[in-house]
mmCIF file of C-alpha atoms in Angstrom:
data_model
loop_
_atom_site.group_PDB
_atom_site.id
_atom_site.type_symbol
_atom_site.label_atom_id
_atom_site.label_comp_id
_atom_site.label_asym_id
_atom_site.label_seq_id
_atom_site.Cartn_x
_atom_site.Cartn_y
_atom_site.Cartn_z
ATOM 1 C CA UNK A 18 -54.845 -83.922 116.500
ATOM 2 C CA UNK A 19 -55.253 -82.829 119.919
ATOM 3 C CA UNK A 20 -52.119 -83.932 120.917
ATOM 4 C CA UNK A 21 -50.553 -80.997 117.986
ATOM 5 C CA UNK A 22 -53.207 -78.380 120.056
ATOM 6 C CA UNK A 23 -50.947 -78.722 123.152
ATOM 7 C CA UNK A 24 -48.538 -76.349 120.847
ATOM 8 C CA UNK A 25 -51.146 -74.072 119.877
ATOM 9 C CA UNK A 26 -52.408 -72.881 123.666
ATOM 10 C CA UNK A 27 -48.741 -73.282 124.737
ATOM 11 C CA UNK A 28 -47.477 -70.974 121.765
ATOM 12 C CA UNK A 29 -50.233 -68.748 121.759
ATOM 13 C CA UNK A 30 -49.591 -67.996 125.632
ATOM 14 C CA UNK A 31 -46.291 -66.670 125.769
ATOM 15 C CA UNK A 32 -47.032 -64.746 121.936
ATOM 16 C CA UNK A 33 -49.730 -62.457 124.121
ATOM 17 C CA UNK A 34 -47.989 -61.729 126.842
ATOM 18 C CA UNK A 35 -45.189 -60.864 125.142
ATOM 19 C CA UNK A 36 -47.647 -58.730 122.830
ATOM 20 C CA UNK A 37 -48.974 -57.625 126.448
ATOM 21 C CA UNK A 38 -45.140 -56.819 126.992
ATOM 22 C CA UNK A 39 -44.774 -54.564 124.125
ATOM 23 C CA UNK A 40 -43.210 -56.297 122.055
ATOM 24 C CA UNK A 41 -43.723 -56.871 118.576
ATOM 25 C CA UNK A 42 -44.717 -60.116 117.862
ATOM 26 C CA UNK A 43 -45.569 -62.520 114.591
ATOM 27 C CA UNK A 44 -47.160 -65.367 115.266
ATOM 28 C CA UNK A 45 -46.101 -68.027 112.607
ATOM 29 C CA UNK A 46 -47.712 -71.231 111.321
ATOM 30 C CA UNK A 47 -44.859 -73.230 109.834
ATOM 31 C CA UNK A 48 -46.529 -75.504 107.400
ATOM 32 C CA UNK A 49 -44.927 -78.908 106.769
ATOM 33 C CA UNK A 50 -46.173 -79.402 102.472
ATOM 34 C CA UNK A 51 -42.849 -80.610 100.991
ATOM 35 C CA UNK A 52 -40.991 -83.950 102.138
ATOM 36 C CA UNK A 53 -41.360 -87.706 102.432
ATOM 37 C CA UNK A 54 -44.740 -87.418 104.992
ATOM 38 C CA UNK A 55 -45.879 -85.279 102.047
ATOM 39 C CA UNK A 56 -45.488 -87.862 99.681
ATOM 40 C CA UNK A 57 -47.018 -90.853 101.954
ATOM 41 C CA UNK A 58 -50.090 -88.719 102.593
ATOM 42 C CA UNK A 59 -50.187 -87.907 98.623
ATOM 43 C CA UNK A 60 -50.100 -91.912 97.662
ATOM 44 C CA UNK A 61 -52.332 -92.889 100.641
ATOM 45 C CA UNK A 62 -55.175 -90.407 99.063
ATOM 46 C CA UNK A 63 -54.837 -91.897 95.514
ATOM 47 C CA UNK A 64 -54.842 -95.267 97.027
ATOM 48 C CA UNK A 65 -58.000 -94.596 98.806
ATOM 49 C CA UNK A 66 -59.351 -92.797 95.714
ATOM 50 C CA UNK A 67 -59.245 -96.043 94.027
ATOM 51 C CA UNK A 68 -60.441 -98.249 96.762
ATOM 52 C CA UNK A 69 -56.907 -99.726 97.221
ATOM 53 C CA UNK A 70 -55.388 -100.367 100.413
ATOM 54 C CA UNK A 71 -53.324 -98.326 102.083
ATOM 55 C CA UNK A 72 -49.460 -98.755 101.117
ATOM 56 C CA UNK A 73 -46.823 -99.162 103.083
ATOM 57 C CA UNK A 74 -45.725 -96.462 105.740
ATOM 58 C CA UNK A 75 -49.237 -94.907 104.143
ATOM 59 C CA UNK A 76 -52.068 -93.048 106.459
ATOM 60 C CA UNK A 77 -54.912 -95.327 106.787
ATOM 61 C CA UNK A 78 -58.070 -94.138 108.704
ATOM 62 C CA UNK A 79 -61.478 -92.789 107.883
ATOM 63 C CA UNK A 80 -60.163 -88.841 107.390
ATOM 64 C CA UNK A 81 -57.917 -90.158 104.328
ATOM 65 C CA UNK A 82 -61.029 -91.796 102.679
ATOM 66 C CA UNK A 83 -63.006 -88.059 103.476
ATOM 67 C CA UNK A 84 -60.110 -86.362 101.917
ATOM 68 C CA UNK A 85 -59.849 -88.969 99.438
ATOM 69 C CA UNK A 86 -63.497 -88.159 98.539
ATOM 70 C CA UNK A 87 -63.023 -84.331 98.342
ATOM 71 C CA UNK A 88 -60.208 -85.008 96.007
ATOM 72 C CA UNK A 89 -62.399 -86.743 93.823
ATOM 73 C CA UNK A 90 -65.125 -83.985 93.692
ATOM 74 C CA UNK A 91 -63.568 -81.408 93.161
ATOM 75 C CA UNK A 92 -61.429 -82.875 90.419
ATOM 76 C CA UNK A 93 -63.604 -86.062 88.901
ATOM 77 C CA UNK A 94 -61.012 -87.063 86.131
ATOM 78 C CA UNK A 95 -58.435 -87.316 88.918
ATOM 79 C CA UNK A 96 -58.936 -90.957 88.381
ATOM 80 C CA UNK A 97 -58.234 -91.384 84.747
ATOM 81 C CA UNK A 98 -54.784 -89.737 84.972
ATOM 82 C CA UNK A 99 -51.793 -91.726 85.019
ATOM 83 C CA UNK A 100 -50.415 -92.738 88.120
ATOM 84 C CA UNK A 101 -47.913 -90.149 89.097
ATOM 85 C CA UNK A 102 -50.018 -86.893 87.766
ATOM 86 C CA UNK A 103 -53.103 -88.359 89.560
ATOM 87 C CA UNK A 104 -50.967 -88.442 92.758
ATOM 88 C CA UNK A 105 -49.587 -84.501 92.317
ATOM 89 C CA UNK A 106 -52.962 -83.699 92.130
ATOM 90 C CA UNK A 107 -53.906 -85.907 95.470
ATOM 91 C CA UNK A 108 -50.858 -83.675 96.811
ATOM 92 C CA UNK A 109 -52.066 -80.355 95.735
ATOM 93 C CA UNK A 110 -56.085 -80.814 96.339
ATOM 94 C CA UNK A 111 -55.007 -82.595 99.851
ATOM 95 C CA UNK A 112 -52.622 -80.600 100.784
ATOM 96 C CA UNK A 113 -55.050 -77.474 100.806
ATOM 97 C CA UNK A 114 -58.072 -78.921 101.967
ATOM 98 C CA UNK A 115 -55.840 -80.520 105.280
ATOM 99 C CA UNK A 116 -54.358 -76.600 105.118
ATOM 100 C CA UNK A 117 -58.315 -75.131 105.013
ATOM 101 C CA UNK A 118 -58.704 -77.527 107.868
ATOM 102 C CA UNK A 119 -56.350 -76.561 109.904
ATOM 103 C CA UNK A 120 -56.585 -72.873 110.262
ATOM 104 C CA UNK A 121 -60.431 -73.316 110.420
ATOM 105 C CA UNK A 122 -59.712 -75.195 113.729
ATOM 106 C CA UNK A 123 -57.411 -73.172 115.021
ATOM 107 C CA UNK A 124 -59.393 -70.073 114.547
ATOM 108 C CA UNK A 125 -62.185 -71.487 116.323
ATOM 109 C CA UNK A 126 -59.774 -72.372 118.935
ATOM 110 C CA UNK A 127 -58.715 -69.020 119.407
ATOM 111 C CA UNK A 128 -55.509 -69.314 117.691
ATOM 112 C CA UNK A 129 -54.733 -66.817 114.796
ATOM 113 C CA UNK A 130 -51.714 -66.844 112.767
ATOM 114 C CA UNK A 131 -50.150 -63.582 111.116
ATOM 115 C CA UNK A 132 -48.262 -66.005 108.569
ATOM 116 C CA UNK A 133 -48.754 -69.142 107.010
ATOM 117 C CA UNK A 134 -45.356 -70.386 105.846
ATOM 118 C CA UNK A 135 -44.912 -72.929 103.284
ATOM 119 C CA UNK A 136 -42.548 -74.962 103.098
ATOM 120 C CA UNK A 137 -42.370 -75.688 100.032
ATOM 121 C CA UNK A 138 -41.971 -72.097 99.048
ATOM 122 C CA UNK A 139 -38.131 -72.494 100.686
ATOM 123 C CA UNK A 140 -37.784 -74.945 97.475
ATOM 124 C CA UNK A 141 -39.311 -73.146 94.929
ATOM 125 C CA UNK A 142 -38.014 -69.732 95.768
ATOM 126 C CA UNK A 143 -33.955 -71.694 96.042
ATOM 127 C CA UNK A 144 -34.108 -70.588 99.651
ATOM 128 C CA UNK A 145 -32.370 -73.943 100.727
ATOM 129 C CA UNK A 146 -29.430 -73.667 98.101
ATOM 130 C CA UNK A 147 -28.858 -69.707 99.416
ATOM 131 C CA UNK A 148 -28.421 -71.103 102.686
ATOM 132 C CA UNK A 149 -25.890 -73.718 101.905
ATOM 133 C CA UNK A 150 -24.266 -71.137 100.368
ATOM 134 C CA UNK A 151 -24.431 -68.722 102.998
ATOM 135 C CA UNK A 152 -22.932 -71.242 105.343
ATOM 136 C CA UNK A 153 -19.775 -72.475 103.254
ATOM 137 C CA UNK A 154 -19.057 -68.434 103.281
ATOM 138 C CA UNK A 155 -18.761 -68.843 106.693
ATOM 139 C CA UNK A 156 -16.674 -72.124 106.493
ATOM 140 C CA UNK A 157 -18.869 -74.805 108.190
ATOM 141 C CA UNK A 158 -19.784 -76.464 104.905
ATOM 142 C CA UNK A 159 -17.690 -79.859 103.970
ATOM 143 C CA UNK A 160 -18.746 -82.520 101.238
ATOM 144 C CA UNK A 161 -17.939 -86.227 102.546
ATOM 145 C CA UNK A 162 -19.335 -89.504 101.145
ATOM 146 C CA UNK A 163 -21.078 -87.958 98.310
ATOM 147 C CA UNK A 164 -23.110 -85.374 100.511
ATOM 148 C CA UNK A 165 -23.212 -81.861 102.055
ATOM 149 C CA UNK A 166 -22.135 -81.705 105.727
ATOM 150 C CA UNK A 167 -22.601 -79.103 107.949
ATOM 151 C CA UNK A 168 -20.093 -78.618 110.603
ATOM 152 C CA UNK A 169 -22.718 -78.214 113.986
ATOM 153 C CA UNK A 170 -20.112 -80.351 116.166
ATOM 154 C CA UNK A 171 -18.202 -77.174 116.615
ATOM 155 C CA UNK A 172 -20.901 -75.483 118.358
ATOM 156 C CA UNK A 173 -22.287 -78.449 120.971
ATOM 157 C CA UNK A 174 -24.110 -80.482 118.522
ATOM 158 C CA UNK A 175 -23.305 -84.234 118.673
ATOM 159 C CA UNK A 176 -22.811 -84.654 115.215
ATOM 160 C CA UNK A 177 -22.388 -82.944 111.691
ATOM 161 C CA UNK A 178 -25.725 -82.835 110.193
ATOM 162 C CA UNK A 179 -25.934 -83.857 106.419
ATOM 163 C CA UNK A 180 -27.511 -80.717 104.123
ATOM 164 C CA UNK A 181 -27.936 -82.326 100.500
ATOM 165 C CA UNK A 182 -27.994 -86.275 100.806
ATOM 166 C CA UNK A 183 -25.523 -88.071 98.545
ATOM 167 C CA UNK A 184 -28.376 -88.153 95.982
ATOM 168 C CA UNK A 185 -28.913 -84.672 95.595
ATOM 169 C CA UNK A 186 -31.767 -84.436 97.770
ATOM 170 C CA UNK A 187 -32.117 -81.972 100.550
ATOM 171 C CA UNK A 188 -32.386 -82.769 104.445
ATOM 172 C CA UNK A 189 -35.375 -81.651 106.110
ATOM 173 C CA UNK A 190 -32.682 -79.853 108.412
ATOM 174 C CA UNK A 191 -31.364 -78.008 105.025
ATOM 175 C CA UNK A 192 -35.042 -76.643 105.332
ATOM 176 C CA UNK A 193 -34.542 -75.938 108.892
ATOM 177 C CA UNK A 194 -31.522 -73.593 107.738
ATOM 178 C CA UNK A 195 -33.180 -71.870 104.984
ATOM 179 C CA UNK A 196 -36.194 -70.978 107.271
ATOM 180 C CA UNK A 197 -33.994 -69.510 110.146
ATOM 181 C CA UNK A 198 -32.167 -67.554 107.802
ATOM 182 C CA UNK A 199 -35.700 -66.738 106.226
ATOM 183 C CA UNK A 200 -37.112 -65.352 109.227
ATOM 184 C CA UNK A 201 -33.998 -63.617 110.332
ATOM 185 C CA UNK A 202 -33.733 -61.391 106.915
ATOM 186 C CA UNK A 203 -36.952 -60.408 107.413
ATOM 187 C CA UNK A 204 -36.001 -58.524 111.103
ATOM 188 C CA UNK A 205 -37.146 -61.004 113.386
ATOM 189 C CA UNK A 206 -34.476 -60.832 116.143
ATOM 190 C CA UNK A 207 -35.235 -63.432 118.362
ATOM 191 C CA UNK A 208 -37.651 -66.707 117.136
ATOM 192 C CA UNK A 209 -39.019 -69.134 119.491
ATOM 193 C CA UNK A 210 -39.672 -72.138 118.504
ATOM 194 C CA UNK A 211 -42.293 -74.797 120.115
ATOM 195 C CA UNK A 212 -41.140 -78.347 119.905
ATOM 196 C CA UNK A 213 -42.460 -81.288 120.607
ATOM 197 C CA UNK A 214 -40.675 -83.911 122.606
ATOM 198 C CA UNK A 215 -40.062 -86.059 119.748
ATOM 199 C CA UNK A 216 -37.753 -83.447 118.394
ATOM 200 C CA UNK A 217 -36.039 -82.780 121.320
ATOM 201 C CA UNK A 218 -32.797 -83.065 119.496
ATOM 202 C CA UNK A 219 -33.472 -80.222 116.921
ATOM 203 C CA UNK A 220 -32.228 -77.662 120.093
ATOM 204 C CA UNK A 221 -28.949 -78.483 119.693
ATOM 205 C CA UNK A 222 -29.098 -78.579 116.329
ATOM 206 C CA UNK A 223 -30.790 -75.085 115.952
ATOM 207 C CA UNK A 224 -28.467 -73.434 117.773
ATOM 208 C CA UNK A 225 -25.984 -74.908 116.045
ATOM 209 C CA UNK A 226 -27.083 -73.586 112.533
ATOM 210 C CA UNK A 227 -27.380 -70.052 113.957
ATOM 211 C CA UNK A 228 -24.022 -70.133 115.439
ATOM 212 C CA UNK A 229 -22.889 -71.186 111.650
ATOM 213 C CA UNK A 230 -24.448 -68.471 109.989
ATOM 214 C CA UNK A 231 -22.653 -66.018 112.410
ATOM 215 C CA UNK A 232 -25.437 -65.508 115.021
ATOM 216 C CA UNK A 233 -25.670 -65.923 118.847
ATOM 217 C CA UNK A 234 -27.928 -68.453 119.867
ATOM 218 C CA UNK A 235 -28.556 -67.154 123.390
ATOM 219 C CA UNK A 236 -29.765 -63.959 121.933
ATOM 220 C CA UNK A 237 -31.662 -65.229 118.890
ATOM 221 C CA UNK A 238 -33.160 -68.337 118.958
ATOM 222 C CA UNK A 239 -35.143 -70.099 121.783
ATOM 223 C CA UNK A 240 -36.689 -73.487 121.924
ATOM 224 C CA UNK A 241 -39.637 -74.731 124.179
ATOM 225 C CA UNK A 242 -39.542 -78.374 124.223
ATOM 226 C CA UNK A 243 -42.952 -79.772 125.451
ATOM 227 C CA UNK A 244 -43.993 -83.128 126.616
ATOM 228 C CA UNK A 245 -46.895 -85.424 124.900
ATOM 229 C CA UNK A 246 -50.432 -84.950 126.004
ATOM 230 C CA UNK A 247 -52.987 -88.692 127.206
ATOM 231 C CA UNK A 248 -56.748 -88.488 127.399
ATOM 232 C CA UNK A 249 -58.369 -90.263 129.764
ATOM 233 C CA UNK A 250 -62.162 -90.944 129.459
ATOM 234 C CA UNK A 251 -63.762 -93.232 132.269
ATOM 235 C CA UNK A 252 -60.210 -93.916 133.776
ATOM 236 C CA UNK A 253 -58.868 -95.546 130.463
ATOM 237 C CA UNK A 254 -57.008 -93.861 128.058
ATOM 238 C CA UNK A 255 -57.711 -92.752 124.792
ATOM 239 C CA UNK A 256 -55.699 -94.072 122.036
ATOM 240 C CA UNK A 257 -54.447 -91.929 119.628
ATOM 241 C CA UNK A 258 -52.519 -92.485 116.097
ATOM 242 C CA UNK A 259 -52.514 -90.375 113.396
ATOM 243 C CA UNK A 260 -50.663 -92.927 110.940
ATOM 244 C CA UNK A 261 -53.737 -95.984 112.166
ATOM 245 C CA UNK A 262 -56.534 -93.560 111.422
ATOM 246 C CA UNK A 263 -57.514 -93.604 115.273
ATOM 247 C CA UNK A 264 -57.405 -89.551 115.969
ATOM 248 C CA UNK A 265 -58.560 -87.367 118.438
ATOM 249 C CA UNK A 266 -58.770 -84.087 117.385
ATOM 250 C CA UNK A 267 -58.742 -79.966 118.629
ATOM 251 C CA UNK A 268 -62.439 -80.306 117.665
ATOM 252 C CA UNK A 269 -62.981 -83.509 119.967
ATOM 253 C CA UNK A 270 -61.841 -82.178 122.493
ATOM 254 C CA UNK A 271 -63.261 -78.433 122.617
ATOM 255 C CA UNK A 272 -67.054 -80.375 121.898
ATOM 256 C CA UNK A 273 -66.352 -82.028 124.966
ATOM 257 C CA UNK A 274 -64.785 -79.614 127.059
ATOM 258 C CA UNK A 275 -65.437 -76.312 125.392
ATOM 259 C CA UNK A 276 -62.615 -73.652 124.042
ATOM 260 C CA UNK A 277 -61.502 -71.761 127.160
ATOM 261 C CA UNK A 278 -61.362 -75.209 129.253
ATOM 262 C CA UNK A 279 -59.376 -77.215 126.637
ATOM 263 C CA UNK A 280 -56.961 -73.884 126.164
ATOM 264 C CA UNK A 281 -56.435 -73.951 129.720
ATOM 265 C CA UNK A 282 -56.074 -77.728 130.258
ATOM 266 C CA UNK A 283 -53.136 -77.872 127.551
ATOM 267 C CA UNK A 284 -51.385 -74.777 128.662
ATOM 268 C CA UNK A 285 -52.027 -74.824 132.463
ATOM 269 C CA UNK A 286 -49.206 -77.551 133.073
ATOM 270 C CA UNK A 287 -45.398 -77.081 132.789
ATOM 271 C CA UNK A 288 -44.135 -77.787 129.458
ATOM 272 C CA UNK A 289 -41.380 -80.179 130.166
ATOM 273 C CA UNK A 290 -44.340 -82.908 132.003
ATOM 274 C CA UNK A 291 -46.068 -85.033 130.116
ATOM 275 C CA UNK A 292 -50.043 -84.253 130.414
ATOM 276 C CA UNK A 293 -52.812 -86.306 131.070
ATOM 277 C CA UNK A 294 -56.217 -84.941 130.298
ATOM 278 C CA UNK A 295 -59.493 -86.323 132.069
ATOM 279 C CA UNK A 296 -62.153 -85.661 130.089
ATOM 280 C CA UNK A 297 -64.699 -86.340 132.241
ATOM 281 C CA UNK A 298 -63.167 -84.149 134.954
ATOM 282 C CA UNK A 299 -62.871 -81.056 132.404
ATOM 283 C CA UNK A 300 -66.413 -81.667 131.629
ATOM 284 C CA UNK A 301 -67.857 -81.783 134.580
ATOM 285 C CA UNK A 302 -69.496 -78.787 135.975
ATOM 286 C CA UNK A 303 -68.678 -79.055 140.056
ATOM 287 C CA UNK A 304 -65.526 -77.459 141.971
ATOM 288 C CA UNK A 305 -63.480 -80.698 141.080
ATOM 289 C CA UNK A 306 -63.407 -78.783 137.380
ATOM 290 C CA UNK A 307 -59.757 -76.723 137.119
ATOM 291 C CA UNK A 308 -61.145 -74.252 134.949
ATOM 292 C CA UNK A 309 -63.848 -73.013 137.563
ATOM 293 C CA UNK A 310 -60.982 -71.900 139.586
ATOM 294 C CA UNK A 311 -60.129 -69.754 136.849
ATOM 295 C CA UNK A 312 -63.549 -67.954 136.217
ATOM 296 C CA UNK A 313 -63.833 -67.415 139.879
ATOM 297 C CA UNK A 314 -60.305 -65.540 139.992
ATOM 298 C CA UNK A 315 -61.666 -63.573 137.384
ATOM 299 C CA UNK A 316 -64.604 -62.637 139.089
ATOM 300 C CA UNK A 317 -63.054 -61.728 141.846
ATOM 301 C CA UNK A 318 -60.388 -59.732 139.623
ATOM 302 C CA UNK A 319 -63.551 -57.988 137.920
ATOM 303 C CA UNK A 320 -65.657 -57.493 141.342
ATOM 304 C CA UNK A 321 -62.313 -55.275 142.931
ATOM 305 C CA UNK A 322 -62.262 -53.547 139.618
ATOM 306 C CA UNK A 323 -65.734 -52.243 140.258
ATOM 307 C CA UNK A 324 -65.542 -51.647 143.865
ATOM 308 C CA UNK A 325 -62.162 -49.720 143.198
ATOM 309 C CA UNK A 326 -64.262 -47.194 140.822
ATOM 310 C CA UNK A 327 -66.767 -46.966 143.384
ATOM 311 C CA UNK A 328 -63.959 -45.219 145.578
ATOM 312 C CA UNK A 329 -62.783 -43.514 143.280
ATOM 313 C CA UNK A 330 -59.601 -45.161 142.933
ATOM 314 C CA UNK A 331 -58.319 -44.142 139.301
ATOM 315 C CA UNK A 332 -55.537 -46.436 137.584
ATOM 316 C CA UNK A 333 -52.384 -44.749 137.571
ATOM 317 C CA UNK A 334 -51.105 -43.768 134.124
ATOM 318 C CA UNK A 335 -47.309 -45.199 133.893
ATOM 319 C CA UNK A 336 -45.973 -42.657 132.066
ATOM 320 C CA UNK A 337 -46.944 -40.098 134.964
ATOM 321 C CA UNK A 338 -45.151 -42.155 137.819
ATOM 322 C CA UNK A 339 -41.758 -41.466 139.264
ATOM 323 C CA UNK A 340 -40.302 -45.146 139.588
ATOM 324 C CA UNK A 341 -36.817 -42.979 140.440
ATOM 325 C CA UNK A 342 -38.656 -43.032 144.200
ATOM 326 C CA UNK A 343 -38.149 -46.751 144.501
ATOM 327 C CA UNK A 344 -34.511 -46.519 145.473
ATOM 328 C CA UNK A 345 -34.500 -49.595 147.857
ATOM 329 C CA UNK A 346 -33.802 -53.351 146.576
ATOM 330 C CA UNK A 347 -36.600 -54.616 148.355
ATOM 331 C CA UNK A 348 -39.354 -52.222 147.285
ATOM 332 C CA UNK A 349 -38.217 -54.297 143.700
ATOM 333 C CA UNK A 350 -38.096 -57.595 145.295
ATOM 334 C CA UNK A 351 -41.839 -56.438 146.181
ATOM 335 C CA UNK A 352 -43.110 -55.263 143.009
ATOM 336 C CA UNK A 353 -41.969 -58.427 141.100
ATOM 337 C CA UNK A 354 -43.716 -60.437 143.884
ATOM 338 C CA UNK A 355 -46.762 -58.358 143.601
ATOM 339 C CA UNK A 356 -45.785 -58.848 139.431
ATOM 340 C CA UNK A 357 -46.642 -63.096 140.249
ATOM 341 C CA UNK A 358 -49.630 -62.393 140.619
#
């Protein structure tokens, strides 16, 4: 929902410029498939497969019945299974058509991912036990009340996070562990990580894992920690709720606004302020529209271009200029004020 796409403009932003930068970059879709949600979604499909109502905790709305529907085509003796294979198959049918979904969204939103991570690949491929493991090498690892503790007090978390539950189950932040670790075996020396403000307690908590398995968090994790995004249409807002069925989402609001305005309206504010989106104003085609500014600038950016080759003024190759000349700390403080803009 379209209150999700504030993380895709915001993530994608930083991922090109950095790719502008030089640096080598992998932009990563970390897909949530495995856990309790998982299994709410999974029993909400089946129940709307059969006409039931939706259980408790369950996602309600017209998308479920849709999905519900799909299900049903593409696997017609869904129905007759018994309860608990007919709701694995809800889970696996679901789960990819929501996945199909998604990507085909983002893409048209401009967004591309390099990888699609599973989660439930950590659990399959013992990723989450390696990691436990990893950690009691490294002595943070206690057992207390039947569970698996991990010790993240000792590196400015406010409490010891549980890894295995007392029934054997893992945490969702055991699967936190196991993908850190993931992504750090594979080279990845620094991974950001876009958050929204709901989680805003994971950034202790992820630094405190990498400082368990050895690491230092200043140097290779980061966390952005964004605020929730409002639409307002006709000076009232727009409700949103993806558990109630009542969803706006990435689609909505490019048909209304169009790609490059939505991008710019979810990723033109600071992060850490919650964002209110007018969609009447970002429709509107008059100099009250944000995004106008933005074509004009380029414009103008594109109109000195020309007029620069029309004197003849070449771009300098940077590999051919002798930045030893600029000896003086203020010919720096000018370039990176020139570098704002």
């Amino acid at each position: 929902h379209v209150g999700g796409a504030r993380w895709a403009a915001v993530g994608d932003s930083p991922a090109r410029l950095l790719s502008a930068s030089g640096a080598e970059v992998t932009r990563e879709y970390y897909f949530n498939d495995a856990g309790t949600q998982i299994d709410r979604f999974a029993e909400s499909l089946y129940a709307a497969a059969r006409g039931e109502p939706t259980p408790p905790d369950g996602y309600a709305g017209g998308y479920v019945s849709e999905i519900a529907a799909a299900v049903v085509r593409a696997d017609p003796a869904v129905l007759d299974l018994p309860a608990d294979k007919a709701v694995e198959v809800c889970r696996r049918e679901g789960v990819e058509l929501m996945f199909t979904e998604i990507t085909r969204s983002l893409a048209d939103f401009g967004v591309r991912f390099d990888v699609y991570f599973s989660e439930r690949t950590l659990h399959e491929r013992g990723e989450l036990e390696l990691a436990v493991e990893r950690l009691r090498e490294q002595g943070h690892v206690y057992a207390a009340d039947g569970a698996v503790w991990l010790r993240t007090t000792e590196f400015g978390d406010d409490k010891d996070r549980p890894l295995v539950r007392s029934d054997g189950r893992p945490t969702y932040f055991n699967a936190d562990a196991a993908y850190y670790l993931d992504k750090r075996e594979r080279g990845f020396d620094r991974c950001l990580y876009v958050l929204g403000a709901d989680h805003h307690g994971y950034l202790a908590r992820l630094r405190a894992v990498a400082a368990c398995f050895g690491d230092d968090p200043d140097q290779t994790i980061e966390v952005l920690i964004g605020q929730l995004v409002s639409l307002v249409r006709a000076g009232q807002p727009v409700r949103m709720s993806k558990r109630a069925g009542t969803v706006v989402t990435l689609e909505d609001l490019v048909e209304a606004v169009g790609v490059d305005a939505a991008r710019y309206a979810l990723a033109r504010a600071s992060v850490d302020s919650t964002l209110d989106i007018d969609l009447d104003l970002w429709s509107r085609r008059t100099a009250d529209n944000p995004v106008f500014y933005v074509q004009y600038a380029h414009a103008r950016l594109a109109s000195l271009g020309r007029n620069a080759a029309e004197f003849g003024l070449a771009a300098l190759d940077p590999a051919a200029v002798d930045y030893g000349l600029l000896g003086d700390d203020r010919e720096r403080d000018l370039l990176r004020a020139l570098g704002e803009y």
